[in-house]
Short mmCIF file of C-alpha atoms in Angstrom, two decimals:
data_model
loop_
_atom_site.label_atom_id
_atom_site.label_comp_id
_atom_site.label_asym_id
_atom_site.label_seq_id
_atom_site.Cartn_x
_atom_site.Cartn_y
_atom_site.Cartn_z
CA MET N 1 -89.79 8.57 4.31
CA ILE N 2 -89.49 5.88 1.70
CA PHE N 3 -85.60 5.36 2.34
CA LEU N 4 -86.33 4.74 6.08
CA LEU N 5 -89.00 2.20 5.40
CA ARG N 6 -86.52 0.35 3.17
CA ARG N 7 -83.66 0.37 5.73
CA LYS N 8 -86.23 -0.88 8.58
CA HIS N 9 -87.18 -3.71 5.95
CA ALA N 10 -83.26 -4.45 5.13
CA PHE N 11 -82.54 -4.90 8.90
CA LYS N 12 -85.52 -7.19 9.44
CA SER N 13 -84.36 -9.33 6.44
CA PHE N 14 -80.89 -9.35 7.85
CA LEU N 15 -82.38 -10.70 11.10
CA THR N 16 -84.36 -13.51 9.27
CA ASN N 17 -81.74 -14.49 6.86
CA PRO N 18 -77.99 -13.17 7.81
CA THR N 19 -76.42 -15.56 5.25
CA GLN N 20 -77.62 -13.44 2.21
CA PHE N 21 -76.61 -10.43 3.75
CA ILE N 22 -72.96 -11.83 4.09
CA SER N 23 -72.66 -13.11 0.59
CA ASN N 24 -73.89 -9.94 -0.93
CA GLU N 25 -70.81 -8.28 1.51
CA SER N 26 -68.30 -10.69 0.41
CA LYS N 27 -69.01 -9.59 -3.17
CA GLY N 28 -68.13 -6.12 -2.45
CA ASN N 29 -71.90 -5.12 -2.08
CA ILE N 30 -72.85 -3.56 1.02
CA LEU N 31 -76.26 -2.68 -0.08
CA PRO N 32 -79.13 -4.53 1.51
CA PRO N 33 -80.86 -6.99 -0.21
CA LEU N 34 -83.89 -4.92 -1.48
CA LEU N 35 -81.51 -2.54 -3.11
CA SER N 36 -79.39 -5.30 -4.76
CA PRO N 37 -79.60 -6.26 -8.46
CA LYS N 38 -82.29 -8.70 -8.78
CA PRO N 39 -81.32 -12.29 -9.81
CA SER N 40 -83.47 -12.08 -12.75
CA GLN N 41 -81.13 -9.29 -13.97
CA ASN N 42 -78.33 -11.76 -14.59
CA PRO N 43 -79.69 -14.64 -17.04
CA GLN N 44 -76.95 -16.85 -16.34
CA ILE N 45 -77.14 -17.01 -12.75
CA THR N 46 -80.35 -18.32 -10.76
CA ASN N 47 -78.92 -18.28 -7.28
CA PRO N 48 -77.40 -15.32 -5.80
CA ARG N 49 -75.57 -17.37 -3.20
CA VAL N 50 -73.94 -19.58 -5.63
CA LEU N 51 -72.75 -16.31 -7.11
CA SER N 52 -71.49 -15.15 -4.14
CA PHE N 53 -69.37 -18.25 -3.24
CA LYS N 54 -68.45 -19.05 -6.98
CA HIS N 55 -67.10 -15.37 -7.41
CA PHE N 56 -65.04 -15.24 -4.19
CA SER N 57 -63.64 -18.79 -5.29
CA THR N 58 -62.35 -17.63 -8.61
CA GLN N 59 -60.92 -14.19 -7.77
CA SER N 60 -59.03 -15.75 -4.85
CA SER N 61 -57.55 -18.48 -6.92
CA LYS N 62 -54.51 -16.33 -7.22
CA PHE N 63 -54.09 -15.19 -3.72
CA PRO N 64 -54.55 -18.08 -1.60
CA GLU N 65 -53.82 -16.08 1.65
CA TYR N 66 -57.38 -14.37 1.20
CA GLU N 67 -59.10 -17.85 0.97
CA MET N 68 -60.31 -17.29 4.87
CA PRO N 69 -62.89 -14.97 6.03
CA THR N 70 -62.05 -11.28 6.61
CA VAL N 71 -61.96 -11.69 10.57
CA THR N 72 -59.29 -14.32 10.28
CA TRP N 73 -57.15 -12.89 7.45
CA GLY N 74 -55.32 -10.23 9.78
CA VAL N 75 -54.18 -12.97 12.05
CA VAL N 76 -52.88 -15.27 9.47
CA GLN N 77 -51.07 -12.31 7.62
CA GLY N 78 -49.57 -10.98 10.76
CA ARG N 79 -48.21 -14.52 11.53
CA LYS N 80 -46.58 -14.82 8.01
CA GLU N 81 -45.20 -11.18 8.58
CA LYS N 82 -43.80 -12.23 12.07
CA LEU N 83 -42.26 -15.22 10.33
CA VAL N 84 -40.48 -13.22 7.56
CA SER N 85 -39.12 -10.58 10.02
CA ARG N 86 -38.05 -13.47 12.54
CA VAL N 87 -36.21 -14.63 9.29
CA ILE N 88 -34.62 -11.07 8.41
CA ILE N 89 -33.61 -10.43 11.81
CA CYS N 90 -32.04 -13.88 12.50
CA ASP N 91 -29.92 -13.25 9.23
CA TYR N 92 -29.06 -9.88 10.78
CA LEU N 93 -27.76 -11.45 13.95
CA LYS N 94 -25.98 -14.00 12.16
CA SER N 95 -24.18 -11.56 10.12
CA ILE N 96 -22.80 -9.58 13.38
CA GLY N 97 -21.73 -13.09 14.72
CA ILE N 98 -24.61 -13.65 17.03
CA ILE N 99 -26.12 -17.28 17.18
CA PRO N 100 -29.93 -16.78 17.43
CA ASP N 101 -30.81 -20.40 18.30
CA GLU N 102 -31.87 -19.58 21.70
CA LEU N 103 -34.13 -16.79 20.51
CA GLU N 104 -36.67 -19.54 18.77
CA ASN N 105 -39.32 -19.18 21.37
CA LEU N 106 -38.58 -15.56 22.01
CA GLU N 107 -40.82 -12.69 21.04
CA LEU N 108 -38.51 -10.63 18.77
CA PRO N 109 -39.16 -7.14 17.44
CA SER N 110 -41.08 -6.26 14.42
CA THR N 111 -38.34 -5.01 12.35
CA VAL N 112 -34.71 -5.36 12.08
CA ASP N 113 -34.18 -1.92 13.02
CA VAL N 114 -35.63 -2.20 16.31
CA MET N 115 -33.30 -5.31 16.92
CA ARG N 116 -30.41 -3.26 15.67
CA GLU N 117 -31.01 -0.48 18.15
CA ARG N 118 -31.06 -2.92 20.91
CA VAL N 119 -27.66 -4.40 19.77
CA GLU N 120 -26.13 -0.86 19.43
CA PHE N 121 -27.47 0.18 22.86
CA LEU N 122 -26.04 -2.69 24.63
CA GLN N 123 -22.77 -2.60 22.73
CA LYS N 124 -22.50 1.25 23.89
CA ILE N 125 -22.78 0.01 27.41
CA GLY N 126 -19.79 -2.25 27.19
CA LEU N 127 -21.27 -5.82 26.02
CA THR N 128 -19.73 -7.52 22.97
CA ILE N 129 -20.93 -10.38 20.71
CA ASP N 130 -19.48 -12.92 23.08
CA ASP N 131 -21.56 -11.59 25.79
CA PHE N 132 -24.70 -11.71 23.63
CA ASN N 133 -23.98 -15.19 22.60
CA GLU N 134 -23.35 -16.17 26.49
CA TYR N 135 -27.08 -14.92 26.91
CA PRO N 136 -28.72 -14.34 24.05
CA LEU N 137 -32.21 -13.83 25.66
CA MET N 138 -31.10 -10.16 26.73
CA LEU N 139 -31.95 -9.38 23.02
CA GLY N 140 -35.54 -9.96 23.87
CA CYS N 141 -35.54 -7.24 26.16
CA SER N 142 -37.16 -3.57 24.77
CA VAL N 143 -34.53 -0.52 25.23
CA ARG N 144 -37.26 1.83 26.17
CA LYS N 145 -39.48 -0.57 28.31
CA ASN N 146 -36.88 -2.67 29.98
CA ILE N 147 -33.08 -1.55 29.54
CA ILE N 148 -33.19 2.04 30.08
CA PRO N 149 -35.53 1.99 33.27
CA VAL N 150 -33.12 -0.75 34.74
CA LEU N 151 -29.80 0.55 34.01
CA GLY N 152 -31.33 4.12 35.16
CA TYR N 153 -32.45 2.83 38.42
CA LEU N 154 -28.96 0.90 38.96
CA GLU N 155 -27.05 4.03 38.23
CA LYS N 156 -29.13 5.85 40.91
CA VAL N 157 -28.56 3.26 43.83
CA GLY N 158 -24.63 3.40 43.09
CA ILE N 159 -23.58 1.36 40.15
CA GLN N 160 -21.15 3.67 38.25
CA ARG N 161 -22.14 4.22 34.49
CA SER N 162 -18.60 3.20 33.39
CA ARG N 163 -18.97 -0.13 35.11
CA MET N 164 -22.65 -0.85 34.03
CA GLY N 165 -21.62 -3.17 31.01
CA GLU N 166 -19.39 -5.52 33.83
CA PHE N 167 -22.62 -5.46 35.80
CA VAL N 168 -24.89 -6.59 33.09
CA LYS N 169 -21.97 -9.29 32.18
CA LYS N 170 -22.35 -10.90 35.73
CA TYR N 171 -25.95 -10.84 35.79
CA PRO N 172 -27.60 -10.24 32.50
CA GLN N 173 -31.12 -11.24 34.01
CA VAL N 174 -31.37 -8.19 35.69
CA LEU N 175 -32.66 -6.80 32.33
CA HIS N 176 -36.01 -8.62 32.52
CA ALA N 177 -36.52 -7.36 36.05
CA SER N 178 -39.45 -4.82 37.01
CA VAL N 179 -37.81 -1.98 38.88
CA VAL N 180 -40.85 -1.28 40.91
CA VAL N 181 -41.84 -5.06 41.81
CA GLU N 182 -38.39 -6.69 41.74
CA LEU N 183 -35.55 -4.18 42.41
CA VAL N 184 -36.92 -1.59 44.71
CA PRO N 185 -37.61 -4.06 47.59
CA VAL N 186 -34.46 -5.81 47.50
CA ILE N 187 -32.64 -2.40 47.87
CA ARG N 188 -35.02 -1.46 50.34
CA PHE N 189 -34.24 -4.52 52.21
CA LEU N 190 -30.52 -4.05 52.17
CA ARG N 191 -31.00 -0.62 53.61
CA GLY N 192 -33.10 -2.35 56.31
CA LEU N 193 -30.06 -4.40 57.33
CA ASP N 194 -27.91 -1.10 57.82
CA VAL N 195 -26.11 -1.31 54.54
CA GLU N 196 -24.77 2.19 53.89
CA ARG N 197 -26.44 4.00 51.02
CA GLN N 198 -22.95 4.51 49.42
CA ASP N 199 -22.14 0.81 50.08
CA ILE N 200 -25.36 -0.46 47.83
CA GLY N 201 -23.29 -0.24 44.69
CA TYR N 202 -20.39 -2.16 45.90
CA VAL N 203 -22.64 -4.99 47.47
CA LEU N 204 -24.46 -5.20 44.26
CA MET N 205 -21.26 -5.21 42.20
CA LYS N 206 -19.85 -8.17 44.19
CA TYR N 207 -22.97 -10.15 44.17
CA PRO N 208 -25.58 -8.99 41.64
CA GLU N 209 -27.73 -12.11 42.12
CA LEU N 210 -29.25 -10.56 44.99
CA LEU N 211 -31.43 -8.52 42.84
CA GLY N 212 -33.39 -12.01 41.98
CA PHE N 213 -33.83 -12.94 45.66
CA LYS N 214 -37.24 -13.32 47.01
CA LEU N 215 -37.13 -11.19 50.77
CA GLU N 216 -39.24 -13.70 52.27
CA GLY N 217 -36.80 -16.55 51.20
CA THR N 218 -33.13 -17.04 51.68
CA MET N 219 -31.77 -13.51 52.83
CA SER N 220 -34.37 -13.30 55.63
CA THR N 221 -33.56 -16.86 57.22
CA SER N 222 -29.84 -16.30 56.76
CA VAL N 223 -29.99 -13.28 58.67
CA ALA N 224 -32.33 -14.53 61.39
CA TYR N 225 -30.38 -17.50 62.26
CA LEU N 226 -26.94 -15.24 62.41
CA VAL N 227 -29.06 -12.92 64.94
CA SER N 228 -30.26 -16.15 66.96
CA ILE N 229 -26.42 -17.32 67.61
CA GLY N 230 -25.52 -13.88 68.96
CA VAL N 231 -24.80 -11.89 66.12
CA ASN N 232 -25.34 -8.21 66.52
CA PRO N 233 -28.28 -6.99 64.25
CA ARG N 234 -26.30 -3.94 63.96
CA ASP N 235 -23.28 -5.55 62.70
CA ILE N 236 -25.35 -7.47 59.71
CA GLY N 237 -25.02 -4.27 57.49
CA PRO N 238 -21.33 -4.63 57.82
CA MET N 239 -21.23 -8.07 57.38
CA VAL N 240 -23.42 -7.75 54.01
CA THR N 241 -20.84 -5.25 52.57
CA GLN N 242 -17.86 -7.30 53.37
CA TYR N 243 -19.25 -10.66 52.15
CA PRO N 244 -22.86 -10.32 50.77
CA TYR N 245 -22.80 -13.95 49.68
CA PHE N 246 -24.17 -15.31 52.87
CA LEU N 247 -27.36 -13.67 52.10
CA GLY N 248 -27.78 -16.21 49.62
CA MET N 249 -26.86 -19.34 51.56
CA ARG N 250 -29.22 -21.97 52.76
CA VAL N 251 -29.35 -22.15 56.69
CA GLY N 252 -30.05 -25.67 56.88
CA THR N 253 -27.81 -27.04 54.25
CA MET N 254 -24.69 -24.52 54.69
CA ILE N 255 -24.84 -22.09 57.70
CA LYS N 256 -26.24 -24.13 60.28
CA PRO N 257 -23.90 -27.29 59.99
CA LEU N 258 -20.94 -24.99 59.92
CA VAL N 259 -21.73 -23.52 63.26
CA GLU N 260 -22.84 -26.65 64.96
CA TYR N 261 -19.42 -28.20 63.98
CA LEU N 262 -17.35 -25.38 65.33
CA ILE N 263 -19.20 -25.33 68.48
CA SER N 264 -18.58 -29.02 68.74
CA LEU N 265 -14.87 -28.16 68.72
CA GLY N 266 -15.28 -25.87 71.80
CA LEU N 267 -16.07 -22.51 70.57
CA PRO N 268 -18.94 -20.89 72.35
CA LYS N 269 -21.54 -19.27 70.42
CA LYS N 270 -20.72 -15.80 71.30
CA VAL N 271 -16.95 -16.07 70.10
CA LEU N 272 -18.22 -17.76 67.01
CA ALA N 273 -20.52 -14.66 66.46
CA ARG N 274 -17.80 -12.16 67.21
CA MET N 275 -15.91 -14.03 64.69
CA PHE N 276 -18.53 -13.68 62.18
CA GLU N 277 -19.08 -10.04 62.61
CA LYS N 278 -15.45 -9.29 61.99
CA ARG N 279 -14.83 -11.97 59.52
CA ALA N 280 -17.79 -12.77 57.45
CA TYR N 281 -16.34 -14.63 54.91
CA ILE N 282 -15.91 -17.72 57.29
CA ILE N 283 -19.54 -18.51 56.90
CA GLY N 284 -18.54 -18.99 53.08
CA TYR N 285 -16.13 -21.81 54.01
CA ASP N 286 -17.24 -25.38 52.71
CA LEU N 287 -17.74 -27.78 55.75
CA GLU N 288 -16.99 -30.99 53.96
CA GLU N 289 -14.42 -29.80 51.32
CA MET N 290 -12.50 -27.27 53.50
CA VAL N 291 -13.13 -27.04 57.12
CA LYS N 292 -13.24 -30.63 58.28
CA PRO N 293 -10.19 -31.58 56.16
CA ASN N 294 -8.01 -28.71 57.90
CA VAL N 295 -9.15 -29.41 61.24
CA ASP N 296 -8.04 -33.01 60.56
CA CYS N 297 -4.90 -31.86 59.02
CA LEU N 298 -3.96 -29.85 62.16
CA ILE N 299 -4.43 -32.91 64.33
CA SER N 300 -2.17 -35.05 61.94
CA PHE N 301 0.52 -32.63 62.61
CA GLY N 302 0.58 -33.06 66.46
CA VAL N 303 -1.84 -30.25 67.25
CA GLN N 304 -3.94 -30.98 70.47
CA LYS N 305 -7.48 -31.34 70.20
CA GLU N 306 -8.10 -29.38 73.28
CA ALA N 307 -6.03 -26.46 71.34
CA LEU N 308 -8.41 -26.38 68.41
CA ALA N 309 -10.66 -23.89 69.49
CA SER N 310 -8.13 -21.31 70.51
CA ILE N 311 -6.30 -21.84 67.16
CA ILE N 312 -9.67 -21.26 65.24
CA ALA N 313 -10.47 -18.14 67.62
CA GLN N 314 -6.94 -16.61 67.19
CA TYR N 315 -6.77 -17.21 63.46
CA PRO N 316 -10.14 -18.15 61.65
CA GLN N 317 -8.64 -17.89 58.33
CA ILE N 318 -6.98 -21.20 58.80
CA LEU N 319 -10.21 -23.16 58.15
CA GLY N 320 -9.79 -21.90 54.61
CA LEU N 321 -6.18 -22.24 53.86
CA PRO N 322 -4.49 -24.82 51.84
CA LEU N 323 -3.26 -26.06 54.96
CA LYS N 324 -1.66 -29.46 54.20
CA ALA N 325 0.70 -27.73 51.83
CA LYS N 326 1.74 -24.83 54.04
CA LEU N 327 2.15 -26.71 57.21
CA SER N 328 4.52 -29.18 55.43
CA THR N 329 6.66 -26.36 53.99
CA GLN N 330 6.76 -24.51 57.35
CA GLN N 331 7.37 -27.74 59.27
CA TYR N 332 10.25 -28.92 57.04
CA PHE N 333 11.80 -25.13 57.53
CA PHE N 334 11.36 -24.95 61.01
CA ASN N 335 13.31 -28.18 61.56
CA LEU N 336 15.80 -27.28 58.97
CA LYS N 337 16.81 -23.63 59.76
CA LEU N 338 15.39 -23.24 63.27
CA LYS N 339 16.42 -26.54 64.77
CA ILE N 340 12.82 -27.00 66.18
CA ASP N 341 11.36 -30.55 65.80
CA PRO N 342 7.62 -31.44 64.82
CA GLU N 343 6.59 -31.60 68.60
CA GLY N 344 7.83 -28.45 68.87
CA PHE N 345 6.46 -26.91 65.80
CA ALA N 346 2.85 -28.21 66.82
CA ARG N 347 3.29 -26.17 70.02
CA VAL N 348 4.25 -23.28 68.05
CA ILE N 349 1.21 -23.53 66.03
CA GLU N 350 -1.02 -23.81 69.12
CA ARG N 351 0.21 -20.64 70.50
CA MET N 352 0.60 -18.82 67.12
CA PRO N 353 -1.18 -20.35 64.32
CA GLN N 354 -0.77 -17.47 62.08
CA VAL N 355 3.18 -18.51 61.77
CA ILE N 356 2.19 -20.86 58.66
CA SER N 357 1.29 -17.99 56.48
CA LEU N 358 4.61 -16.15 57.44
CA GLY N 359 7.26 -15.73 54.85
CA GLN N 360 10.50 -17.46 55.71
CA ASN N 361 12.52 -14.25 55.09
CA VAL N 362 10.27 -12.37 57.69
CA ILE N 363 10.94 -15.15 60.00
CA MET N 364 14.76 -15.56 59.79
CA LYS N 365 15.29 -11.46 60.43
CA PRO N 366 14.47 -11.85 64.17
CA VAL N 367 16.03 -15.28 64.33
CA ASP N 368 19.22 -13.84 63.01
CA PHE N 369 19.36 -10.81 65.55
CA LEU N 370 18.65 -13.20 68.49
CA LEU N 371 21.67 -15.25 67.04
CA GLY N 372 23.67 -12.27 66.46
CA ARG N 373 23.46 -11.20 70.17
CA GLY N 374 25.31 -14.11 71.38
CA ILE N 375 22.37 -16.48 72.08
CA SER N 376 22.85 -20.17 70.98
CA SER N 377 20.60 -21.69 68.08
CA GLN N 378 19.33 -24.20 70.94
CA ASP N 379 18.15 -21.20 72.94
CA VAL N 380 16.49 -19.36 70.38
CA ALA N 381 14.62 -22.33 69.28
CA LYS N 382 13.47 -22.80 72.98
CA MET N 383 12.49 -19.05 72.94
CA ILE N 384 10.37 -19.43 69.53
CA VAL N 385 8.56 -22.39 70.88
CA LYS N 386 7.96 -20.53 74.09
CA CYS N 387 6.84 -17.22 72.50
CA PRO N 388 6.50 -17.87 68.85
CA GLN N 389 5.44 -13.99 68.53
CA LEU N 390 9.07 -13.14 68.15
CA VAL N 391 9.26 -14.43 64.53
CA ALA N 392 7.00 -11.91 63.62
CA LEU N 393 8.51 -8.78 65.73
CA GLN N 394 10.17 -5.68 63.93
CA VAL N 395 13.75 -5.86 64.45
CA GLY N 396 14.24 -2.20 65.07
CA LEU N 397 12.03 -2.57 68.02
CA MET N 398 13.76 -5.50 69.19
CA LYS N 399 16.99 -3.82 69.17
CA ASN N 400 15.78 -0.93 71.22
CA SER N 401 14.40 -3.23 73.76
CA PHE N 402 17.61 -5.30 73.98
CA TYR N 403 19.82 -2.22 74.22
CA PHE N 404 17.58 -1.02 77.16
CA PHE N 405 17.84 -4.63 78.75
CA LYS N 406 21.82 -4.58 78.37
CA SER N 407 22.57 -1.15 79.37
CA GLU N 408 19.93 -0.14 81.81
CA MET N 409 18.87 -3.36 83.37
CA GLY N 410 22.25 -5.08 83.37
CA ARG N 411 20.65 -8.53 83.41
CA PRO N 412 22.03 -11.67 81.99
CA LEU N 413 21.02 -13.00 78.50
CA LYS N 414 19.49 -16.47 80.56
CA GLU N 415 16.75 -14.23 81.58
CA LEU N 416 15.86 -13.27 78.10
CA VAL N 417 15.61 -16.90 77.21
CA LYS N 418 13.54 -17.81 80.13
CA PHE N 419 11.04 -14.73 79.42
CA PRO N 420 11.31 -14.44 75.82
CA GLU N 421 7.96 -12.38 76.04
CA TYR N 422 9.99 -9.59 77.06
CA PHE N 423 10.36 -8.51 73.34
CA THR N 424 6.77 -8.36 72.85
CA TYR N 425 6.09 -5.34 75.46
CA GLY N 426 6.22 -1.83 74.49
CA LEU N 427 9.66 -0.05 75.61
CA GLU N 428 8.33 3.26 76.25
CA SER N 429 4.80 2.10 77.40
CA ARG N 430 5.48 -0.64 79.76
CA ILE N 431 9.12 -1.82 80.20
CA LYS N 432 11.02 1.37 81.13
CA PRO N 433 8.24 3.11 83.09
CA ARG N 434 7.85 0.29 85.51
CA PHE N 435 11.46 -0.79 85.50
CA LEU N 436 12.16 2.75 86.70
CA ARG N 437 9.67 2.82 89.70
CA LEU N 438 10.99 -0.74 90.73
CA LYS N 439 14.49 0.74 90.74
CA HIS N 440 13.54 3.66 92.78
CA LYS N 441 11.78 1.32 95.11
CA GLY N 442 14.86 -0.96 95.04
CA ILE N 443 13.04 -3.89 94.17
CA ARG N 444 14.75 -6.96 92.45
CA CYS N 445 12.39 -9.14 90.58
CA SER N 446 12.20 -11.21 87.31
CA LEU N 447 11.04 -9.76 84.09
CA SER N 448 7.75 -11.97 84.06
CA TRP N 449 6.97 -10.61 87.59
CA PHE N 450 6.68 -7.06 86.72
CA LEU N 451 5.71 -7.49 82.89
CA ASN N 452 3.33 -9.94 82.84
CA CYS N 453 0.27 -8.37 84.77
CA SER N 454 -1.90 -5.40 84.32
CA ASP N 455 -1.47 -2.13 85.55
CA GLN N 456 -3.77 -2.50 88.41
CA ARG N 457 -1.89 -5.73 89.33
CA PHE N 458 1.76 -4.32 89.12
CA GLU N 459 0.62 -1.38 91.56
CA GLU N 460 -0.62 -4.04 94.09
CA ARG N 461 2.87 -5.83 93.81
CA LEU N 462 4.61 -2.64 94.09
CA TYR N 463 2.93 -1.83 97.21
CA ALA N 464 2.54 -5.09 98.63
CA ASP N 465 4.75 -6.33 101.62
CA TYR N 466 5.44 -9.69 99.86
CA VAL N 467 6.32 -11.07 96.50
CA GLU N 468 3.78 -13.36 95.19
CA VAL N 469 4.57 -16.70 93.47
CA GLU N 470 5.25 -16.28 89.81
CA SER N 471 2.44 -17.67 87.30
CA GLU N 472 2.08 -18.60 83.59
CA GLY N 473 0.57 -16.39 81.32
CA PRO N 474 -3.22 -17.04 80.05
CA VAL N 475 -4.35 -20.61 79.45
CA PHE N 476 -7.17 -21.46 77.32
CA VAL N 477 -9.55 -23.76 78.57
CA VAL N 478 -12.10 -25.58 76.07
CA GLY N 479 -15.92 -24.56 76.83
CA GLY N 480 -14.88 -22.42 79.68
CA LYS N 481 -13.14 -19.03 80.25
CA LEU N 482 -9.74 -18.03 79.90
CA GLU N 483 -8.10 -18.34 83.57
CA LEU N 484 -4.94 -16.86 84.83
CA PRO N 485 -3.04 -19.37 87.35
CA GLY N 486 -2.24 -17.50 90.56
CA ASN N 487 -4.62 -14.92 89.69
CA ASP N 488 -6.46 -14.35 93.01
CA VAL N 489 -7.06 -10.63 93.14
CA ALA N 490 -10.20 -9.45 91.85
CA CYS N 491 -9.88 -7.11 88.97
CA ASP N 492 -12.08 -5.52 86.00
CA GLU N 493 -12.05 -8.40 83.96
CA GLU N 494 -13.91 -10.50 86.51
CA ASP N 495 -17.03 -8.28 85.73
CA GLU N 496 -16.92 -9.49 82.34
CA SER N 497 -18.89 -12.82 80.80
CA ASP N 498 -16.73 -15.76 80.41
CA ASP N 499 -17.27 -15.71 76.79
CA GLU N 500 -16.02 -12.08 76.40
CA ILE N 501 -12.73 -12.51 78.38
CA LEU N 502 -12.17 -15.62 76.19
CA TYR N 503 -12.88 -13.62 73.22
CA ARG N 504 -10.91 -10.72 73.94
CA ARG N 505 -8.02 -12.68 75.13
CA THR N 506 -7.90 -15.20 72.25
CA VAL N 507 -9.31 -13.40 68.91
CA SER N 508 -6.68 -10.94 67.49
CA LEU N 509 -9.03 -9.29 65.16
#
């Protein structure tokens, strides 16, 4: 009972005079003031508060780090310990060749063993000291909290473990990402674009920066704009698989200016959309540095402006080639070996722009074959200008067609010179069956009359009571549909839209 009364009295004393209680506690005396030694018991000291501070200061002179109150002591000590451990860790990193300068403001682990664990773990997946120096901030990622969850998820979505180091080298910032907050939404977005599950790893390996994009930003706007110009939404997934970089391109500064420029050259939007669907990498061609200079280069070599749209539709890659060097080389070769002047070379480019990428040895094989059949070099040049596809044909197929022409059809060579497109038709699928039907009916006509038409038109010509006037092949009209001169008879193609006819006729994808 007496003890309880004393404790109650001590508590009241603490409420009225807490300083006295703190001074007693600082001396290691945790008893209440009533149970502490009285000041009169020590004749040298008259004030117990003076004793507390004087005793504290004399005892702490040997250990200056204890001069602060107990509440602050742990913080100061932790800071100093961190400084000491930071120095030790930096020395360790320097000893293995890592420059720790960029880690100055980074939270480092408490011991060098933890840092050693991080370094060794990252080295096991394929990273080197040079990779650490390239991006030292990766050493601030915890193995258990950051690295293992991220790498585990990447492996789950398709990144092979053997290529994990290569992936981290390309995009080391991924180690800082949150799996749930940042990575999972991007993968779901890609799946929502119809990117196949088995292609996710391939897409990420090509363009790992996708994992750092915000869904409501560049990626969404790029997709929305392409759909708005006619790209089929179901083709967005294959486009991403082929060329994922367009998801990171800004519409206003990169994609839209390119689209508007190509439209100004005469390409309809629908044709442009089909081009993008099949060759998405065209979106990545730089307008000012690549596309416009190449268009100007074509014009400087004699290509007509009206033919630019047809050229691009047939061979979209021409916008991204080192065109001036290729055109100069091929023009010189055509003039020297094939006796085709620059104007004729320009017509060849208009009809078959792919010729600028053909090797000279490939071109010479069919040319030598024609020369060997007794056709003069001047006539061969005319044939190539009229039908540049000759220089890309296989000589074996040309031999079979020529043998049938001479042995079965018995026609003069001048007909081949007049209609060199003969070699571009299949012998078994078109030439032979049509010729046999004409022979059976006793009809004598030119090569163009019975070859340069559809099956339906051939049947109409075969059973007609007259022979209609021969016409030229397809002609491209800028901004309009593909028209066949002299083609007045309705056929299935007339049910198609203008742009679809243009695309099907001119784009060889």
